[in-house]
GROMACS .gro file of C-alpha atoms in nm:
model
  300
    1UNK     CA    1   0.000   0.000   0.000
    2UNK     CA    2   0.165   0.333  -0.089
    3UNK     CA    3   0.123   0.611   0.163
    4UNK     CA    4  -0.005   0.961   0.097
    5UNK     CA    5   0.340   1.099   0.144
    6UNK     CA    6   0.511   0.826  -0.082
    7UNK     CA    7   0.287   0.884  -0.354
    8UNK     CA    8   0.286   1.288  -0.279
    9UNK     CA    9   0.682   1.295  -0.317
   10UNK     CA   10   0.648   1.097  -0.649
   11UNK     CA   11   0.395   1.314  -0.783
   12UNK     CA   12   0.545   1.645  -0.733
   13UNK     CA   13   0.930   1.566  -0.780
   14UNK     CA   14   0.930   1.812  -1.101
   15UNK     CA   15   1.194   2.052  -1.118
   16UNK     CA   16   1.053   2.406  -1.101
   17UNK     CA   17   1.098   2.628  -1.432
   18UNK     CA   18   1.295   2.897  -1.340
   19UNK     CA   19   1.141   3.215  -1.326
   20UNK     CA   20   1.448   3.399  -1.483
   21UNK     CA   21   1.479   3.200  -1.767
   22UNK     CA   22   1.242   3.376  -2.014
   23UNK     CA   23   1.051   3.229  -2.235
   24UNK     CA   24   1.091   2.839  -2.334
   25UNK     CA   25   1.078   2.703  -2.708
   26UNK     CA   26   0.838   2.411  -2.648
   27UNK     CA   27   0.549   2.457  -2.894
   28UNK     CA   28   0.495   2.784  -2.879
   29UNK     CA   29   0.681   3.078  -3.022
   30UNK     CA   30   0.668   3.222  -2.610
   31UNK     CA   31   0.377   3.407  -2.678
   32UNK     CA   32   0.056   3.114  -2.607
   33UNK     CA   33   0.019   3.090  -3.024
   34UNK     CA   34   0.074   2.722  -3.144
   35UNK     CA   35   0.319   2.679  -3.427
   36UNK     CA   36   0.318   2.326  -3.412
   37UNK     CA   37   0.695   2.284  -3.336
   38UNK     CA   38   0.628   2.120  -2.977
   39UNK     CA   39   0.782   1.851  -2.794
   40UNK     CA   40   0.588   1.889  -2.446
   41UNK     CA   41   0.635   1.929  -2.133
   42UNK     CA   42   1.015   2.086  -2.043
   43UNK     CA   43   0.970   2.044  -1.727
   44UNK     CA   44   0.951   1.678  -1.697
   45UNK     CA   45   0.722   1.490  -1.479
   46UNK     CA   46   0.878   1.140  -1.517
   47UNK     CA   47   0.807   0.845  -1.715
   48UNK     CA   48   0.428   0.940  -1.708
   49UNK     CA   49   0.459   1.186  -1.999
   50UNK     CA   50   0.783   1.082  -2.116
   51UNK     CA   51   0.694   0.742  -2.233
   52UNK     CA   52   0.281   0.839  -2.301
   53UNK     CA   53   0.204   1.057  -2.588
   54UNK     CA   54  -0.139   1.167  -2.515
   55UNK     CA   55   0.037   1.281  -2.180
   56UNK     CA   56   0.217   1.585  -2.330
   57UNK     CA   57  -0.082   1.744  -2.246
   58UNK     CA   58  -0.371   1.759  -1.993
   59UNK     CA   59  -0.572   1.856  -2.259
   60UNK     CA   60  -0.478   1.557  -2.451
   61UNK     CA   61  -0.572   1.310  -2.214
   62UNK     CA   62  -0.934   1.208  -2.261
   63UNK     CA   63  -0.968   0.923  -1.956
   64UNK     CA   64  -1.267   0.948  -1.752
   65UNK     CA   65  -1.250   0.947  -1.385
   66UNK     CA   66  -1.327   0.574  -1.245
   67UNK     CA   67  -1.612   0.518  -1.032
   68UNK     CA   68  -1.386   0.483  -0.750
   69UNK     CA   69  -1.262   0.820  -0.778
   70UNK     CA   70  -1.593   0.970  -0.855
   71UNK     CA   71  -1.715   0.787  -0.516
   72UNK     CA   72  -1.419   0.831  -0.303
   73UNK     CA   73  -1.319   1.227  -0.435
   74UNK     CA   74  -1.458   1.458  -0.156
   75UNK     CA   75  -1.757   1.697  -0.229
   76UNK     CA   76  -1.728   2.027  -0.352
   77UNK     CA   77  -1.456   1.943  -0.547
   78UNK     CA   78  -1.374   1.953  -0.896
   79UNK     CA   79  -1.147   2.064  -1.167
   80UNK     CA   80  -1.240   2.388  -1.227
   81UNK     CA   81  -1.244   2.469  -0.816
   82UNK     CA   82  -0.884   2.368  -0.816
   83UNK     CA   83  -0.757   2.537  -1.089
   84UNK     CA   84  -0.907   2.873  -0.955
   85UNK     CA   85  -0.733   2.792  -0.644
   86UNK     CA   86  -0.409   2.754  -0.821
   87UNK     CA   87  -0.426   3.053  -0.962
   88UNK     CA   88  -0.483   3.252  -0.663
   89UNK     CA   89  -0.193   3.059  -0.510
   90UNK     CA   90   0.045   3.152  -0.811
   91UNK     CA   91  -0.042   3.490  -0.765
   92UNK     CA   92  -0.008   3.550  -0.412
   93UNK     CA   93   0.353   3.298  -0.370
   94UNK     CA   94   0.458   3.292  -0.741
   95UNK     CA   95   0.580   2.926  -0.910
   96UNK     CA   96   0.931   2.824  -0.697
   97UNK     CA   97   0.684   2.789  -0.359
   98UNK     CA   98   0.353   2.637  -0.549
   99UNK     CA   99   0.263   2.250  -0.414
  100UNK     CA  100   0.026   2.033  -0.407
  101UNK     CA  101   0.071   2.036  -0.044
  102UNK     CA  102   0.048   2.416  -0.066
  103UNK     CA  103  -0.301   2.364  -0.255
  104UNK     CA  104  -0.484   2.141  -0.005
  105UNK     CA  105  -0.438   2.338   0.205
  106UNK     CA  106  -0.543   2.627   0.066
  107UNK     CA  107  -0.871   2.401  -0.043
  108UNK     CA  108  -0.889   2.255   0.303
  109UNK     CA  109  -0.875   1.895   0.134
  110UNK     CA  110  -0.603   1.637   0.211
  111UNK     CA  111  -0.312   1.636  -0.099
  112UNK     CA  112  -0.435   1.269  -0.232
  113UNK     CA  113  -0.750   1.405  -0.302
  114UNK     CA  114  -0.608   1.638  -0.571
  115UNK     CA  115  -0.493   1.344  -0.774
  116UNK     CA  116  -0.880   1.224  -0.820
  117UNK     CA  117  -0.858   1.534  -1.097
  118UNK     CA  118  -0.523   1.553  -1.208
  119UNK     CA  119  -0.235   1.332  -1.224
  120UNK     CA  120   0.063   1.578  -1.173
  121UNK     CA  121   0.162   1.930  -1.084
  122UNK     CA  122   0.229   1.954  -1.426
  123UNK     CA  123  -0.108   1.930  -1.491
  124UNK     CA  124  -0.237   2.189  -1.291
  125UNK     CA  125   0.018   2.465  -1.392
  126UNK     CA  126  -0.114   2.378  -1.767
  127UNK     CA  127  -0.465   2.405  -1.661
  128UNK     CA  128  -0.375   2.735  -1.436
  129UNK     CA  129  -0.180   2.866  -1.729
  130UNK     CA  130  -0.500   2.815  -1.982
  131UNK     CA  131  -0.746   2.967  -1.728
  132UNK     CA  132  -0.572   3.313  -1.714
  133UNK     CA  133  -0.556   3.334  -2.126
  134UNK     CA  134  -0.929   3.394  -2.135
  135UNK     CA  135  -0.864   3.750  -1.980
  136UNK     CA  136  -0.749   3.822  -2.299
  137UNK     CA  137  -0.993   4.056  -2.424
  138UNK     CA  138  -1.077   3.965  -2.825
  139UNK     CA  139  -0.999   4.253  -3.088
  140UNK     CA  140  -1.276   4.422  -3.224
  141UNK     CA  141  -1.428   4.214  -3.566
  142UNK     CA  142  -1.466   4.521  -3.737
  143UNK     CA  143  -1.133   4.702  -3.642
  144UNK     CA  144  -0.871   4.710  -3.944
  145UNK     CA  145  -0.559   4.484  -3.878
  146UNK     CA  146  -0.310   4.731  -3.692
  147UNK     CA  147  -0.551   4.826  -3.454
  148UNK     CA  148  -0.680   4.478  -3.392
  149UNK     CA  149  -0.279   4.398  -3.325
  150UNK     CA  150  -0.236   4.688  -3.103
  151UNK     CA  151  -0.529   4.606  -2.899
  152UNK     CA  152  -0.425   4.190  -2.887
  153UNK     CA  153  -0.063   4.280  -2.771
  154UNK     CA  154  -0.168   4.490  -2.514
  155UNK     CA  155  -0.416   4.300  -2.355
  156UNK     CA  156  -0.150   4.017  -2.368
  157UNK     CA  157   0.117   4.238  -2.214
  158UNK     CA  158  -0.135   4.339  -1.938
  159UNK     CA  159  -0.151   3.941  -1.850
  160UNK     CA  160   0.161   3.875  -1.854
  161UNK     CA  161   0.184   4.172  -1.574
  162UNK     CA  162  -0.114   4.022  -1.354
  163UNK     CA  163   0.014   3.701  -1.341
  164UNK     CA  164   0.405   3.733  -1.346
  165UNK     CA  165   0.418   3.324  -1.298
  166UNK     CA  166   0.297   3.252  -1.681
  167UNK     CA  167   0.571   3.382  -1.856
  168UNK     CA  168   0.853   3.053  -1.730
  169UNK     CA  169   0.537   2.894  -1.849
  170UNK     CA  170   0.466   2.972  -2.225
  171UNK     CA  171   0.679   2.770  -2.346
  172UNK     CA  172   0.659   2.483  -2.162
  173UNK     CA  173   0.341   2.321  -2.190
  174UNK     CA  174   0.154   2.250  -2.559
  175UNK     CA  175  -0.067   2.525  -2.490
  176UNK     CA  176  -0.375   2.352  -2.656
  177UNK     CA  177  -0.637   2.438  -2.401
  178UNK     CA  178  -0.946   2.617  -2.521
  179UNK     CA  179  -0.833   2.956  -2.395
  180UNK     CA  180  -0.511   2.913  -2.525
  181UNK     CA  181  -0.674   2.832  -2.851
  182UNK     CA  182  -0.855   3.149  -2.878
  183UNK     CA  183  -0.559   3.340  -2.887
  184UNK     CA  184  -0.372   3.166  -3.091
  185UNK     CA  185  -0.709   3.202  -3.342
  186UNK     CA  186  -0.662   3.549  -3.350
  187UNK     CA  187  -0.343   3.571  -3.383
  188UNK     CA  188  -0.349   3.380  -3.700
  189UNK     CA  189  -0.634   3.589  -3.804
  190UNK     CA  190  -0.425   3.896  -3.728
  191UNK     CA  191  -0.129   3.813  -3.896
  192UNK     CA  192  -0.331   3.678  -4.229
  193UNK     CA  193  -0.498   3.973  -4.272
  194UNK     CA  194  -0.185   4.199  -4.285
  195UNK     CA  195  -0.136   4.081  -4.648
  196UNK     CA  196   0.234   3.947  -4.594
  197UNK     CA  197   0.340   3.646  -4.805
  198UNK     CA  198   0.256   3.322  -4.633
  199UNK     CA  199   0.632   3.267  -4.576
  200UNK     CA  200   0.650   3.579  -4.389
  201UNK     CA  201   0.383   3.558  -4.165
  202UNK     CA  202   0.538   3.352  -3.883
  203UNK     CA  203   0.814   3.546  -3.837
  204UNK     CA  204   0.572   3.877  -3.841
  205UNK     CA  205   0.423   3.696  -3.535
  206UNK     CA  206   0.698   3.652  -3.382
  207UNK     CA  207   0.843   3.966  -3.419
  208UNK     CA  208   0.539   4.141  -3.238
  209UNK     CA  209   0.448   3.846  -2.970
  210UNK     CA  210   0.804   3.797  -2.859
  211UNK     CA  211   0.863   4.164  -2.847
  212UNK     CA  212   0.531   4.169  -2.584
  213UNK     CA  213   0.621   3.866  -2.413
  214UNK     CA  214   0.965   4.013  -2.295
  215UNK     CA  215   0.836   4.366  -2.283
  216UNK     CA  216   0.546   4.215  -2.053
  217UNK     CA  217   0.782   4.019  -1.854
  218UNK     CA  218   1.036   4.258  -1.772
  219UNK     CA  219   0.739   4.481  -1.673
  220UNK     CA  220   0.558   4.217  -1.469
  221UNK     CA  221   0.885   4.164  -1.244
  222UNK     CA  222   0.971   4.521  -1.160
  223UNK     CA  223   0.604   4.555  -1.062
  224UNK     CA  224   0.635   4.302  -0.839
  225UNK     CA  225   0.998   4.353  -0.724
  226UNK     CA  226   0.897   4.742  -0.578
  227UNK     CA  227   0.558   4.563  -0.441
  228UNK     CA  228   0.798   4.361  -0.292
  229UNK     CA  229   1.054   4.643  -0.111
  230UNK     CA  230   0.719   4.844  -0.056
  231UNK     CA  231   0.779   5.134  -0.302
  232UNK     CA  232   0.639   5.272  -0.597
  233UNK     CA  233   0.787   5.221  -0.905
  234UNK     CA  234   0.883   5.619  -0.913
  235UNK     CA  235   1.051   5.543  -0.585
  236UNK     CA  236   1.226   5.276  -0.676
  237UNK     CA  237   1.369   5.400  -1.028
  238UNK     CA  238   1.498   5.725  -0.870
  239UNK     CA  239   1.679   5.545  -0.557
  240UNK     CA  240   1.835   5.306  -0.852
  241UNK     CA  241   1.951   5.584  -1.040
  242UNK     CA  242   2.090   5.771  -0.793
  243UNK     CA  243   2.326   5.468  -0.658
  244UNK     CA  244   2.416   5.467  -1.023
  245UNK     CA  245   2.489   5.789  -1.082
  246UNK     CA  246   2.747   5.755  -0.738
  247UNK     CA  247   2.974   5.537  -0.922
  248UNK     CA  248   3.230   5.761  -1.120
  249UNK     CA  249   3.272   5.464  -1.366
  250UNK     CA  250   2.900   5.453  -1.496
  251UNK     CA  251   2.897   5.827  -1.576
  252UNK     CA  252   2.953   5.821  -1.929
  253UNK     CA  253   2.590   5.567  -1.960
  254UNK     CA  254   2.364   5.767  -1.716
  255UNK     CA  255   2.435   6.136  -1.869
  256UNK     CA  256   2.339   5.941  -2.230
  257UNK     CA  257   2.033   5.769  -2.056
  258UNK     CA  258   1.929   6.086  -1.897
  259UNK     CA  259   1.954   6.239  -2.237
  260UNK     CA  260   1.717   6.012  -2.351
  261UNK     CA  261   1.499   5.997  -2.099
  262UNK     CA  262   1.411   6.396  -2.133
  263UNK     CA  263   1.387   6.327  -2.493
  264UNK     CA  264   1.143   6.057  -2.429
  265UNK     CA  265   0.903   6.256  -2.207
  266UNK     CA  266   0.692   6.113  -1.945
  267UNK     CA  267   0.635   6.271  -1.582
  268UNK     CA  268   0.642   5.865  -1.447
  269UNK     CA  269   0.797   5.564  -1.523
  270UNK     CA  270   0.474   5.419  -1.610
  271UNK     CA  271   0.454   5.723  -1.812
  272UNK     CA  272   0.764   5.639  -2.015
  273UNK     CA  273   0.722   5.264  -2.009
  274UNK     CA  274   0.400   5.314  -2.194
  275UNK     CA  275   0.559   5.576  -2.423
  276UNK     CA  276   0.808   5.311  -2.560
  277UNK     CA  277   0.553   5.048  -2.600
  278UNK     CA  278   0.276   5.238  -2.833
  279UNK     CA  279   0.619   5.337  -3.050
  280UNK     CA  280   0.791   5.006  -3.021
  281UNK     CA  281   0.406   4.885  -3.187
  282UNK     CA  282   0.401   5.116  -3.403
  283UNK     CA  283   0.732   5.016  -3.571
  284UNK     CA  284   0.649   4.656  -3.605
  285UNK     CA  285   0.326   4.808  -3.789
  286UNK     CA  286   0.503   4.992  -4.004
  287UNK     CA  287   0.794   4.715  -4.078
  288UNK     CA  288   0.476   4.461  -4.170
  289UNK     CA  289   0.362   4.718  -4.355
  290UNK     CA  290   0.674   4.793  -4.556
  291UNK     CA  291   0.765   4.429  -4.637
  292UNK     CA  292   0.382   4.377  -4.748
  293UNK     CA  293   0.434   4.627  -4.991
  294UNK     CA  294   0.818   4.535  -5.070
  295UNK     CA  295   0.674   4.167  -5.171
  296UNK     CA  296   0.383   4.308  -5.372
  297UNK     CA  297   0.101   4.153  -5.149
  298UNK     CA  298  -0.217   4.321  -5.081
  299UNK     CA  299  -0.440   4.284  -4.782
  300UNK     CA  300  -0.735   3.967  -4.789
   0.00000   0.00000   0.00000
């Protein structure tokens, strides 16, 4: 008879992605958007999904729950319960301290019972990581392309700001779920109306979902770094600059910065922050736009 904490230590014996790493390179191109060059799960839960292809994915496995489990798995309880509760508990500790242990708790449910709904932790940071990608707001249908990108890549970079824990994620799960699925929908939809040659048209994704992903996760951690120490942002950008500006060596870089900065404009760094993202945009517009018209395409 295995014991709970046997069975516990097997399940959860995944190493933890590592929140500094960036994006990954499983199936995704970092952004959520399937390009169907996957191979899985990079964070390895053992032989389970290693040696079973339909466990890549949570959303690939199709078994039903046996009457034993239905019988046995305590009231109240079900998928969708849990994964909110993940959620909350990704937010609030971030990925290195999430558990299964963690999660009972925070359900008031003994750790075994978790299993009668998934089969790893991998499984719930795929379904956690799929729940949050429905707060991406759709484009507007009758919006012309550009504008429909703008609004997409902001309301992904505001995600990826809420819930600094997804971005070690991205790449590192299939990202099929039906969330997930959405987005990568209208991306595609996006990026075909733009008029680019088919060849092109991955790497215009790319350009403009990669450049939000980092843009979103650099932003996400300095959020939550001065939330952290207890300051604003503000705060915390001027006390950073001004134990820069004390070393003698790093003059020559903060007089240029500065220089940009004022050139920049912005009273905040939220201000400026925001100031190099609508610009950043509108260059990737305006590259699409260019090469569209380099190649000869025209708009569907």
């Amino acid at each position: 008879m295995v014991s709970e904490s046997d069975r516990e230590s097997d399940r959860e014996s995944v190493p933890e992605p590592d929140p500094e790493s960036g994006a990954g390179t499983g199936s995704v191109d970092g952004t959520g958007a399937v390009d169907g060059t996957g191979t899985g799960s990079a964070s390895g839960d053992g032989p389970d999904r290693e040696s079973n292809a339909a466990r890549t994915s949570v959303w690939l496995d199709r078994r039903a729950p046996s009457r034993s489990r239905r019988s046995e798995s305590p009231a109240g309880l079900d998928r969708n319960r849990i994964t909110e509760a993940s959620v909350r508990l990704l937010d609030a500790d971030g990925l290195a301290k999430f558990s299964m242990r963690r999660l009972a708790a925070e359900l008031d449910v003994t750790a075994m019972s978790l299993y009668w709904y998934v089969d790893t932790k991998d499984d719930l940071l795929e379904l956690a990581l799929d729940s949050v990608y429905a707060e991406i707001a759709p484009p507007r249908e009758d919006a012309d392309w550009p504008d429909r990108l703008r609004e997409l890549a902001r309301s992904y970079r505001e995600l990826l700001v809420r819930h600094i824990w997804i971005s070690p994620l991205a790449g590192t799960f299939l990202n099929i779920g039906p969330n997930s699925m959405l987005f990568s929908y209208a991306v595609q939809d996006i990026v075909r109306a733009t008029g680019l040659p088919l060849e092109r048209q991955t790497g215009a994704l790319s350009a403009v979902f990669q450049f939000v992903y980092g843009f979103g996760t650099v932003e996400g951690h300095f959020k939550a770094r001065c939330d952290a120490a207890g300051i604003t942002q503000d705060e915390y950008h001027q006390q950073a600059m001004g134990t820069i500006r004390a070393q003698p060596h790093l003059r020559k870089i903060v007089d240029y910065s500065d220089g940009l900065m004022a050139a920049r404009g912005g009273d905040t760094v939220e201000e400026m922050r925001e100031r190099d993202f609508v610009f950043a945009l509108d260059l990737l517009v305006a590259g699409i736009e260019a090469v569209r018209d380099r190649t000869g395409s025209t708009a569907p």
